[in-house]
Coordinates of C-alpha atoms and ligand atoms in Angstrom, one line a residue:
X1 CA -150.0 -103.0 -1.9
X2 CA -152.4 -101.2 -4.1
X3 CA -153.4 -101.8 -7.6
X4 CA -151.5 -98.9 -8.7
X5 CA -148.5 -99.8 -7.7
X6 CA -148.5 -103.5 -8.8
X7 CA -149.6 -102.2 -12.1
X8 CA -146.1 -99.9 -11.7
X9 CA -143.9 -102.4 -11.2
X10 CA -145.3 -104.1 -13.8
X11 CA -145.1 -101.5 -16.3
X12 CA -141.3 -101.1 -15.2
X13 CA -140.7 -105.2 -15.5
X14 CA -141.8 -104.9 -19.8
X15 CA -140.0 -101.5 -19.4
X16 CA -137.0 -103.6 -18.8
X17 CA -137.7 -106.4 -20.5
X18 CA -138.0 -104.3 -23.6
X19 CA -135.4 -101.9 -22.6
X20 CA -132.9 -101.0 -25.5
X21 CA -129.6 -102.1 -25.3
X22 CA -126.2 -100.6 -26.4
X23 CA -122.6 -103.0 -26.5
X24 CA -120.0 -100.0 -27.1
X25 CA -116.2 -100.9 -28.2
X26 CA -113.9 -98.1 -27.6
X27 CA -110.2 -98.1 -29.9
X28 CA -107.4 -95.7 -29.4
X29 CA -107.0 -93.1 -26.9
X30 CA -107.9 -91.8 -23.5
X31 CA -110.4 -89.5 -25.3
X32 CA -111.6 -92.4 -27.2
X33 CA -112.6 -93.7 -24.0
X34 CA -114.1 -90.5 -22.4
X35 CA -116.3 -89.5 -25.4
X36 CA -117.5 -93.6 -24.9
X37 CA -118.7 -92.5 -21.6
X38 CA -120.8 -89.4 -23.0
X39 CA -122.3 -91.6 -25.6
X40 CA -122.8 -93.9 -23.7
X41 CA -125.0 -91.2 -21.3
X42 CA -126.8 -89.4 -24.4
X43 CA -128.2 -93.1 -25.2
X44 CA -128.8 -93.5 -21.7
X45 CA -131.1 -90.1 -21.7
X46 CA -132.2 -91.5 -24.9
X47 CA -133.8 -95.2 -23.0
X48 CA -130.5 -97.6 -23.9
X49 CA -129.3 -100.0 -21.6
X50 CA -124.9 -100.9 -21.8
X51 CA -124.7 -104.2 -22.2
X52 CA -121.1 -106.6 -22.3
X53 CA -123.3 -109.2 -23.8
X54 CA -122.8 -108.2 -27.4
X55 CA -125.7 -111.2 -28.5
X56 CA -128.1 -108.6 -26.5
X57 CA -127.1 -105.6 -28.0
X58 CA -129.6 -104.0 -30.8
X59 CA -126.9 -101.2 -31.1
X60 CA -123.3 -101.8 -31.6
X61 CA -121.0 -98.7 -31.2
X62 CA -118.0 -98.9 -32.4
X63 CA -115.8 -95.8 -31.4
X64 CA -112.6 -96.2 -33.5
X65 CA -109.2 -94.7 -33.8
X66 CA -107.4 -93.7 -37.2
X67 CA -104.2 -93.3 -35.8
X68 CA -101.8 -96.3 -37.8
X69 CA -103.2 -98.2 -40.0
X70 CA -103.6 -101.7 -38.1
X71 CA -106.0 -99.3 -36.0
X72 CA -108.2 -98.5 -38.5
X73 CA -108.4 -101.7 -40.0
X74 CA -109.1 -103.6 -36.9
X75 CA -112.9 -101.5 -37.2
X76 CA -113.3 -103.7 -40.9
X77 CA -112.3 -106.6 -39.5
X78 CA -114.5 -106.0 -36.5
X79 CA -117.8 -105.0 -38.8
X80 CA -117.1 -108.1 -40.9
X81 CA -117.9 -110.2 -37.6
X82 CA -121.4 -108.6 -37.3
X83 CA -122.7 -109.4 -40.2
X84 CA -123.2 -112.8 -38.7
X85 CA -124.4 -112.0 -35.8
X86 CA -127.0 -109.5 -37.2
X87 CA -128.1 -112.2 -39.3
X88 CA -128.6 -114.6 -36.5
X89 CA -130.6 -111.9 -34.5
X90 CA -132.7 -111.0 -37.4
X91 CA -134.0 -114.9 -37.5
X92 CA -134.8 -114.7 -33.9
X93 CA -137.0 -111.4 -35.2
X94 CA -134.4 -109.1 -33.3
X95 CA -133.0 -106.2 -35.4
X96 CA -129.5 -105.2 -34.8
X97 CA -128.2 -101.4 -36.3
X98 CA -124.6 -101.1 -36.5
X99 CA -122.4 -97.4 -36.2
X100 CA -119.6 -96.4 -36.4
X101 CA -118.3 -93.6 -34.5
X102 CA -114.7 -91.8 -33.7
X103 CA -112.2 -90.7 -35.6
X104 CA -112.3 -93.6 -38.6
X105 CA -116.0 -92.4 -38.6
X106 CA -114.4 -88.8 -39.4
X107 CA -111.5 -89.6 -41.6
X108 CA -113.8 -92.3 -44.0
X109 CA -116.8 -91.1 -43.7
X110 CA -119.2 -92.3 -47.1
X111 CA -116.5 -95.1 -47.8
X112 CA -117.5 -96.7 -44.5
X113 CA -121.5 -97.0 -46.1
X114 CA -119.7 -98.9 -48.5
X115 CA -117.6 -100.8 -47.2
X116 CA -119.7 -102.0 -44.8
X117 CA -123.0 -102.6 -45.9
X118 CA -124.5 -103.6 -42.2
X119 CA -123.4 -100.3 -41.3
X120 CA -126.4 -97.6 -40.9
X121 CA -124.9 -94.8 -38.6
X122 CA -121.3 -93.1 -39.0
X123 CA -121.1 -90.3 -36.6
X124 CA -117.8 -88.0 -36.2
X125 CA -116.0 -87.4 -32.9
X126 CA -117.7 -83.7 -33.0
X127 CA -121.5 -84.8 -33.8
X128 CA -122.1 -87.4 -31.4
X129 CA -124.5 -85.3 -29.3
X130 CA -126.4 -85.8 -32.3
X131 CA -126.1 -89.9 -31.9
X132 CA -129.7 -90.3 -30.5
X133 CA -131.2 -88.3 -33.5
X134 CA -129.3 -90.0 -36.3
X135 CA -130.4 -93.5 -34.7
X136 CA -133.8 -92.0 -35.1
X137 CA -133.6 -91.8 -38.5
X138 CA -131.8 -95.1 -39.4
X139 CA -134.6 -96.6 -37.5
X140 CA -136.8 -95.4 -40.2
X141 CA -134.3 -97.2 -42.4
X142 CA -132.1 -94.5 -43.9
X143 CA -128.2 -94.3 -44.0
X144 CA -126.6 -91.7 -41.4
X145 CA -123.2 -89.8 -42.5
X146 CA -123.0 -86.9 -39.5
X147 CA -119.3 -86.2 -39.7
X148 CA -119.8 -82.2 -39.8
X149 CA -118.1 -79.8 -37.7
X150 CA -120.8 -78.9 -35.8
X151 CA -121.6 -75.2 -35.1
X152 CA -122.7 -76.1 -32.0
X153 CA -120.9 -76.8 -28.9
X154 CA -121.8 -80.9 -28.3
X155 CA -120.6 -80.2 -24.7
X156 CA -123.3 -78.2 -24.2
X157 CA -125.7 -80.9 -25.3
X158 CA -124.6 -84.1 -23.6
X159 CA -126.4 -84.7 -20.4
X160 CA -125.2 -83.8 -17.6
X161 CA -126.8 -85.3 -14.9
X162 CA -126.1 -89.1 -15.9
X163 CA -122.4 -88.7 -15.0
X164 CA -123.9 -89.6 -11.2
X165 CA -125.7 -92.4 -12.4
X166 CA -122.3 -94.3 -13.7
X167 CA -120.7 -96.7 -11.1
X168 CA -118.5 -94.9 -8.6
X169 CA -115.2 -94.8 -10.0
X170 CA -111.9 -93.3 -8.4
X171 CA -110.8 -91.7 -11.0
X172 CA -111.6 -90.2 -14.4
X173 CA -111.0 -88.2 -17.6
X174 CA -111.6 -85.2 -18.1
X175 CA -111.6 -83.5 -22.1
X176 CA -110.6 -79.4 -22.0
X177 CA -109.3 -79.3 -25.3
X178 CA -109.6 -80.8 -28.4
X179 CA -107.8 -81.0 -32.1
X180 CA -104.5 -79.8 -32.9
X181 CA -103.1 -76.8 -34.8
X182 CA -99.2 -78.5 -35.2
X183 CA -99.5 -80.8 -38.1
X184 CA -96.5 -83.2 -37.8
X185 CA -96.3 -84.5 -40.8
X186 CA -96.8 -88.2 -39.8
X187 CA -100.0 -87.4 -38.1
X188 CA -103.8 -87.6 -38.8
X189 CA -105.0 -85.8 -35.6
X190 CA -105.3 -82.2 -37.2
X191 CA -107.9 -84.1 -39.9
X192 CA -109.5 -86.0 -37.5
X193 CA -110.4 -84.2 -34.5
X194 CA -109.9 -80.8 -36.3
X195 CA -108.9 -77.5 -35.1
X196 CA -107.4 -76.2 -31.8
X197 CA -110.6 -76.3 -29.8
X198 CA -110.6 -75.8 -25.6
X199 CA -113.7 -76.1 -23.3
X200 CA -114.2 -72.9 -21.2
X201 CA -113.0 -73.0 -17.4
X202 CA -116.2 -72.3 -16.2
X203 CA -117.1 -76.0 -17.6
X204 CA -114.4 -77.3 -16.8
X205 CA -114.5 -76.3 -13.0
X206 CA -118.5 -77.2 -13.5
X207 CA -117.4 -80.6 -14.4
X208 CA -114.5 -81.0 -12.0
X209 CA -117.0 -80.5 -9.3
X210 CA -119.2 -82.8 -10.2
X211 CA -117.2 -85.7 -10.6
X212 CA -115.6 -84.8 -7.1
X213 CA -118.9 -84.9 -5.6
X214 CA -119.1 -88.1 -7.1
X215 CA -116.8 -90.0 -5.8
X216 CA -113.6 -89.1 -7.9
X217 CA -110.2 -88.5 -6.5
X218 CA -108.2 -87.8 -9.6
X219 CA -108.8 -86.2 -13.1
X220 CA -106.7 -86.4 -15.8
X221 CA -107.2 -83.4 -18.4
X222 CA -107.4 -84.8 -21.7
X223 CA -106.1 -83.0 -25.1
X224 CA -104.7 -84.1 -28.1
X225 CA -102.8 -81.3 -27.4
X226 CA -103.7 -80.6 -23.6
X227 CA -101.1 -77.7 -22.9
X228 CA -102.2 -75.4 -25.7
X229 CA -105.1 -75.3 -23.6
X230 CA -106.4 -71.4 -23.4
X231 CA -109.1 -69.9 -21.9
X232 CA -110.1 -66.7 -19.5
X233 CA -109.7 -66.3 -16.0
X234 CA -112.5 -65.3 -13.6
X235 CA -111.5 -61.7 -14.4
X236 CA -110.8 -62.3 -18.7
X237 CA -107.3 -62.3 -18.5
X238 CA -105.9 -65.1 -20.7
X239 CA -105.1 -68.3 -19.4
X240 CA -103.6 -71.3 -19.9
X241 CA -103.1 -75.0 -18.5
X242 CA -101.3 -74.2 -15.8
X243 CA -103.3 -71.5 -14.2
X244 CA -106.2 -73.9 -15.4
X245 CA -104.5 -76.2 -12.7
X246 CA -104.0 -73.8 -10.3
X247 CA -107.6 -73.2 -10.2
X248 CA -108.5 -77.1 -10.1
X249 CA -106.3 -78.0 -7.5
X250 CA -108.2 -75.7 -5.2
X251 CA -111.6 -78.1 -6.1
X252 CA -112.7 -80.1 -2.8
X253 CA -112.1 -83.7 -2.8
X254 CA -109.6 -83.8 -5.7
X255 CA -106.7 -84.9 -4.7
X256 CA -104.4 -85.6 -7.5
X257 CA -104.3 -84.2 -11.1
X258 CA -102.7 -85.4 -14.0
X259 CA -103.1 -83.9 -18.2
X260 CA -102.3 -85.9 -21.2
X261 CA -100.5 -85.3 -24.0
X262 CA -98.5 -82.6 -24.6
X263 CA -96.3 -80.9 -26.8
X264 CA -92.9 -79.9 -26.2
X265 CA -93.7 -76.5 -27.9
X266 CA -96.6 -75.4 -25.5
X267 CA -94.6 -76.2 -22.3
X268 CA -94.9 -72.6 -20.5
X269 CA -93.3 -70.7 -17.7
X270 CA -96.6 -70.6 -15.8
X271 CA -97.4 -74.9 -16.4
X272 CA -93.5 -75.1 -14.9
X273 CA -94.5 -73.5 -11.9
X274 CA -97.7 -75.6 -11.4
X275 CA -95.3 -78.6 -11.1
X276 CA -93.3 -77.0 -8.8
X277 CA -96.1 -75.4 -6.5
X278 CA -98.8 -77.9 -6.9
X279 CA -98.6 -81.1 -5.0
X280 CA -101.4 -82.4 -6.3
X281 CA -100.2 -82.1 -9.4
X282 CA -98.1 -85.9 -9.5
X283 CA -94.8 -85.6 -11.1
X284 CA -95.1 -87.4 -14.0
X285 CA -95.2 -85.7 -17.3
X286 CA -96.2 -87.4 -20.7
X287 CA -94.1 -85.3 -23.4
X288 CA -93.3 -87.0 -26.7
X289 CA -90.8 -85.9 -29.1
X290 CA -90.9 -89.2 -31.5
X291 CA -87.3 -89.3 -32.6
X292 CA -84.1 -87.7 -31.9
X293 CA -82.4 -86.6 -35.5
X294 CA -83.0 -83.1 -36.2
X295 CA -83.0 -84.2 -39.8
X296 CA -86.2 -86.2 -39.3
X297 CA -87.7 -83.9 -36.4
X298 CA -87.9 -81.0 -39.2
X299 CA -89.0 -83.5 -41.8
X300 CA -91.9 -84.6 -39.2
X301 CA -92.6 -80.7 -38.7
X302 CA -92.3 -80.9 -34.5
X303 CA -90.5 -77.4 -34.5
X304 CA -88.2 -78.0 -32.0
X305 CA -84.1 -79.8 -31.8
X306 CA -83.4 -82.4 -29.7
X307 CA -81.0 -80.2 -28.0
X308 CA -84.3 -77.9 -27.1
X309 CA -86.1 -80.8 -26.3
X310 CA -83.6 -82.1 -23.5
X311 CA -82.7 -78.6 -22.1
X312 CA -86.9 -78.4 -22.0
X313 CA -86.3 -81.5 -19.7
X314 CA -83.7 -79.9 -18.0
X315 CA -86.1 -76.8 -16.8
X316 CA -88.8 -79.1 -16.3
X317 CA -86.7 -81.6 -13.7
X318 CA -85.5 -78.3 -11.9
X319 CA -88.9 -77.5 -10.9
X320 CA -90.2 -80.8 -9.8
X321 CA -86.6 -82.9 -9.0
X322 CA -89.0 -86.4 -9.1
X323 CA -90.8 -86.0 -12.2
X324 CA -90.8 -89.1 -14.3
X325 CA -91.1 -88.7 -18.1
X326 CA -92.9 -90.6 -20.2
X327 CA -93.3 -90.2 -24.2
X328 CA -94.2 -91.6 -27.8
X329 CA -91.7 -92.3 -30.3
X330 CA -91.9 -93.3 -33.9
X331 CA -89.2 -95.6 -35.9
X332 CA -89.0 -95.7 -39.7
X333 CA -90.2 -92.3 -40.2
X334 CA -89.3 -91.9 -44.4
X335 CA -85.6 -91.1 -45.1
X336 CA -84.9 -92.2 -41.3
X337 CA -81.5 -93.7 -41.7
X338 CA -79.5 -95.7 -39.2
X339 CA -77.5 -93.0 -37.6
X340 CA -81.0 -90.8 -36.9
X341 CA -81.8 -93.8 -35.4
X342 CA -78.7 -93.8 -33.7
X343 CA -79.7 -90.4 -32.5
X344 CA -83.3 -91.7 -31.2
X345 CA -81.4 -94.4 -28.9
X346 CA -78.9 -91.4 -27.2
X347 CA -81.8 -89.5 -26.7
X348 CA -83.7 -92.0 -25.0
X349 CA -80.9 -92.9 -23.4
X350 CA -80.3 -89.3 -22.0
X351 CA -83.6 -89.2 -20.8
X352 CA -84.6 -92.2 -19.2
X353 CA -88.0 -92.5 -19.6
X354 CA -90.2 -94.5 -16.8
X355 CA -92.8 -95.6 -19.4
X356 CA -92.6 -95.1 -23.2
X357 CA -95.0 -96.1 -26.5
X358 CA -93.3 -96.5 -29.7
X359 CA -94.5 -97.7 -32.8
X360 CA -93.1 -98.6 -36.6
X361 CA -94.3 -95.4 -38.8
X362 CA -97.8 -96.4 -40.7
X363 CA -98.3 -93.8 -43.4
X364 CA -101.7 -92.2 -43.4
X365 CA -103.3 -91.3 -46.2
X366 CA -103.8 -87.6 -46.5
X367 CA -100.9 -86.3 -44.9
X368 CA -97.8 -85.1 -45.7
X369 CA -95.5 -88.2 -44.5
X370 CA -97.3 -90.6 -47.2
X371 CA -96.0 -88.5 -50.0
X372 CA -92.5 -88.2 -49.0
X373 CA -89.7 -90.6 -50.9
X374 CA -87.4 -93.3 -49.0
X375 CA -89.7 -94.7 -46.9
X376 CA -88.3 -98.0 -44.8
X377 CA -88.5 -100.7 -45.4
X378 CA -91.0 -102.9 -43.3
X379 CA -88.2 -105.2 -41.6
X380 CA -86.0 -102.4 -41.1
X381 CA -88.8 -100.8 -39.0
X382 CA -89.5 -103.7 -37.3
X383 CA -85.8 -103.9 -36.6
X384 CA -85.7 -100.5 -34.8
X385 CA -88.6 -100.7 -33.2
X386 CA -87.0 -103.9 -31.4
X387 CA -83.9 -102.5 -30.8
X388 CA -85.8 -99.0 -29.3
X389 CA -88.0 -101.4 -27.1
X390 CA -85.6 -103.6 -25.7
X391 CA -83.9 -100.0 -24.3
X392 CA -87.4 -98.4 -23.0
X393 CA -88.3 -101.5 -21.1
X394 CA -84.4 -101.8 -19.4
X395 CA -85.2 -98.2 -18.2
X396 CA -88.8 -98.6 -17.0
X397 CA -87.7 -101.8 -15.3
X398 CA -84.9 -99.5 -13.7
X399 CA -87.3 -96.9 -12.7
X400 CA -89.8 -99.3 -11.3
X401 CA -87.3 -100.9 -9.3
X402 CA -85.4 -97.7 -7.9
X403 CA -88.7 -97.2 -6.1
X404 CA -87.9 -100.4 -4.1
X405 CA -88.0 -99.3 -0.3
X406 CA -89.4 -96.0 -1.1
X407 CA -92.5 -94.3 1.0
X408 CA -95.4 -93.1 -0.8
X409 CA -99.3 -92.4 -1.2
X410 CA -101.3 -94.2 -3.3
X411 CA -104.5 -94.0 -4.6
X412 CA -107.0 -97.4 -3.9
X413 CA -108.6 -98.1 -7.1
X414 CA -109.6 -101.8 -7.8
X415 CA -109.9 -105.4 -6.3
X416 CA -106.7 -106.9 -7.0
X417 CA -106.8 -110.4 -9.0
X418 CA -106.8 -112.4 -5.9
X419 CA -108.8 -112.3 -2.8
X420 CA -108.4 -109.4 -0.2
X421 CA -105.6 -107.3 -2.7
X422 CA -106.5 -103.9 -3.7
X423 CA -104.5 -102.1 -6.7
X424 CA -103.8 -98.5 -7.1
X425 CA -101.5 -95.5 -8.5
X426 CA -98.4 -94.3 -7.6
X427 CA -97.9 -90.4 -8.1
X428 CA -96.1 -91.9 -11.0
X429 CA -99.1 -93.3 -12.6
X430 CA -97.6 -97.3 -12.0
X431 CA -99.8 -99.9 -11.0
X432 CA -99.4 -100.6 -7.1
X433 CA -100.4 -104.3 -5.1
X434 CA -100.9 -104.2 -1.8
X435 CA -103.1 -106.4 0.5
X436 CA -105.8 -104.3 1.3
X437 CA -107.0 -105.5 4.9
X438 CA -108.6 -102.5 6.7
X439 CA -108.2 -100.4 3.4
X440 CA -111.4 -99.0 0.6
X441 CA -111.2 -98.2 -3.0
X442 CA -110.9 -95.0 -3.4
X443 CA -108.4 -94.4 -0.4
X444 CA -104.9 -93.1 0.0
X445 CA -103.2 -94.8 1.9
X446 CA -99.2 -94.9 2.4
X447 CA -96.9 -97.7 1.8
X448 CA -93.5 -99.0 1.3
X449 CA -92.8 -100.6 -2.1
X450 CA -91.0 -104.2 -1.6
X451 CA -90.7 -105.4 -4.7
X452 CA -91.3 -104.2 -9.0
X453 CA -91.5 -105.4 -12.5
X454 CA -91.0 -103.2 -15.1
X455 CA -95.5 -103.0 -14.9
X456 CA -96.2 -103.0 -11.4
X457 CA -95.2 -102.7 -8.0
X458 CA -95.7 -104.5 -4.9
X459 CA -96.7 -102.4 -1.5
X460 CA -97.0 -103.2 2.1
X461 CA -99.1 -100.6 4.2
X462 CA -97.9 -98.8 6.9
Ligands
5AD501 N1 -97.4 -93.8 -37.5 C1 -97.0 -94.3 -36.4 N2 -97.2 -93.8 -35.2 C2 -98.0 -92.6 -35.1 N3 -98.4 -91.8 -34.2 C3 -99.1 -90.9 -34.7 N4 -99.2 -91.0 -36.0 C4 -98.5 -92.1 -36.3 C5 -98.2 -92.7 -37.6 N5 -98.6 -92.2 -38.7 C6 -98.0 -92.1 -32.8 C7 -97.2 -90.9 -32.2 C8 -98.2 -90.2 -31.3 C9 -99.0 -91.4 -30.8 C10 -100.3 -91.1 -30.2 O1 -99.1 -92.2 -32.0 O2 -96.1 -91.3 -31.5 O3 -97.6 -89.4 -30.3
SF4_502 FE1 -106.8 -92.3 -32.4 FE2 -106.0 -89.8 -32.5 FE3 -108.5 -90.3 -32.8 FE4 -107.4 -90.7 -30.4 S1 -107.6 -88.8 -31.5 S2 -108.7 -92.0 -31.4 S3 -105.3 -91.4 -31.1 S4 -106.8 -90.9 -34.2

């Protein structure tokens, strides 16, 4: 060995030793979780190190979600815990900077600085390309508010390259589109995450690509409002999602494609017939509507009945006969009475939904809901929300279970919790057990479900 190279590896051993590190806590949503992952790559580029460990961590990211209340101040709660710990570091002569990113970051802005005084970066959802400059400056001790709309295009800025360097995974997300143009009353997203925004196709393909040369099986599009998705084909003519899909179904190695969440309004002829020509596009089909009284579905501004809503069901079902539906609801919305309630439960009902989220409504300040009169009362809510979960779980138990016996592929993506099982997806996005002798993660492999819970199945291979 020659001197050079000792004195290399010993260079790279204080390089490590002294290597940055970054503990990042994701809130919210799927996009929450896919803009962690490009932060987490510009800080890479930028010489941090993710760590679990939050004790190693000199940053702590906190990407948060504004969505209900509880949400938002779980991120106060959360900074009030690392005062401590960035007082203990600072003894051991270890500095600690805090920030704050997402869409709290975007909604609170300034307020967070003073809130939280251990705070020294707030960074919006549409900066954070900008993350390794801002921690730059607070390193030089000054207080960071980046929650612009910037001009620029951050995808365009994030690294690319890094996406390789992240442990094989089976599947991933995959952001095309970004904001939301609807304003429902109840709802901070348009604020937040601003504007109707979608990535080009060419960058989406781009990206598609890589992640398939990397490993990856199946995307899932991501958009707070994925189907308004628009962009142009290879020859400009306008697009949307479902020629989008057309065109990512033909990318090698994917197998299976999924987008989240949509809105009843932007459900088009073309997105219809990629779930009826597209079998890698699985049959399951996220589509909230939130309640089922056209009283309150005005009120909530979703422009559409619930008579639209189911015969929009109707279509969808025709084209793809095993599509499973799954969507959001709200209970409590203000003036909400107990017969649109009533009209929420035949809905649901009607439908019968193979997985559902529902939630008591938190007014949010800044939007219309808040300033509307008869809100519910907290109990009554709670009282709904009960009654509305004890029905979603009866019918996601009943769809669980009416798989029992059935055939069907499913993607390997995980150890199971004990020794030699493997867990994966069903087309239908459920969580599948099988013992995975003579089977690899990111496989498809066919079984025969023999037994479910309202979460999971259980698979035998054949
Ligand atoms: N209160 C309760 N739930 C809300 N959601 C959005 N805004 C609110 C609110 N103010 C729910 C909707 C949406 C999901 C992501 O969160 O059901 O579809
Ligand atoms: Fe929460 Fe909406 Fe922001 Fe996602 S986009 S983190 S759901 S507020």
């Amino acid at each position: 060995m020659t001197e050079q190279t000792i004195s290399t590896q010993q260079d790279a051993a204080t390089a490590a030793s002294n290597q940055r590190k970054v503990f990042i806590k994701t809130y919210g949503c799927q996009m929450n979780v896919y803009d962690s992952e490009r932060m987490g790559e510009a800080l890479a580029a930028d010489g941090y190190q993710q760590t679990e460990e939050i004790e190693d961590a000199d940053l702590i990211l906190l990407n948060t979600c504004h969505i209900r209340e509880k949400a938002a101040e779980k991120v106060y709660s959360a900074l009030g815990r690392y005062r401590e710990l960035k007082a203990r570091r600072l003894k051991q002569g270890r500095e600690t900077l805090i920030g704050v990113a997402g869409c709290v970051a975007q909604a609170e802005g300034e307020e967070i600085l003073r809130r939280a005084p251990d705070v020294s970066v707030v960074i919006g959802p549409q900066t954070y390309h900008r993350l390794p400059e801002a921690l730059q400056k607070a390193k030089a001790g000054q207080r960071i508010v980046d929650t612009e709309y910037a001009v620029e295009d951050k995808f365009d800025y994030l690294p690319k390259k890094e996406r390789s360097a992240q442990p094989k995974n089976v599947t991933a997300f995959l952001t095309v589109q970004e904001g939301c143009d609807k304003f429902c009353t109840f709802c901070v997203v348009p604020y937040t995450r601003g504007a109707e925004v979608s990535r080009s196709r060419q960058q989406i393909v781009d990206e598609a690509r890589r992640l398939a040369e990397n490993g990856v099986r199946e995307i899932t599009l991501l958009g707070q409002n994925v189907n308004a998705w628009h962009g142009s084909g290879p020859d400009g003519a306008d697009w949307g999602l479902g020629e989008l899909l057309f065109d990512l179904a033909d990318v090698d190695g994917i197998e299976r494609l999924r987008y989240t969440t949509s809105h009843p309004r932007d459900m088009d002829e073309r997105l219809m017939e990629a779930h009826r020509d597209l079998p890698k596009l699985m049959p399951y089909l996220h589509l909230p509507v939130q309640a089922g009284s056209d009283r309150i579905l005005k009120a909530m501004n979703r422009r559409h009945t619930a008579e639209e809503y189911l015969a929009l069901i109707e279509r969808i079902r025709q084209a793809r006969p095993d599509i499973a539906l799954s969507g959001d609801f709200i209970v409590g919305f203000p003036g909400e009475t107990e017969d649109d309630f009533q009209a929420t439960l035949d809905l649901v009902e009607k439908v019968r939904y193979a997985q559902a989220f529902s939630f008591k409504y938190s007014p949010r300040p800044g939007t219309p809901g808040a300033d509307m009169k008869n809100h519910v009362p907290e109990d009554e809510k709670a009282d709904r929300l009960q009654r509305l979960q004890a029905m979603l779980t009866q019918h996601q138990l009943e769809f669980a279970q009416s798989r029992i016996g059935m055939e069907m592929d499913v993607l390997l993506e995980k150890p199971g919790r004990q020794a030699g099982q493997l867990i994966g997806r069903s087309p239908w996005l459920q969580a599948v057990v099988l013992d995975g002798a003579g089977a690899a993660i990111g496989e498809m492999v066919r079984v025969r479900i023999v037994d479910a819970t309202a979460n999971s199945l259980a698979a035998q291979r054949i």
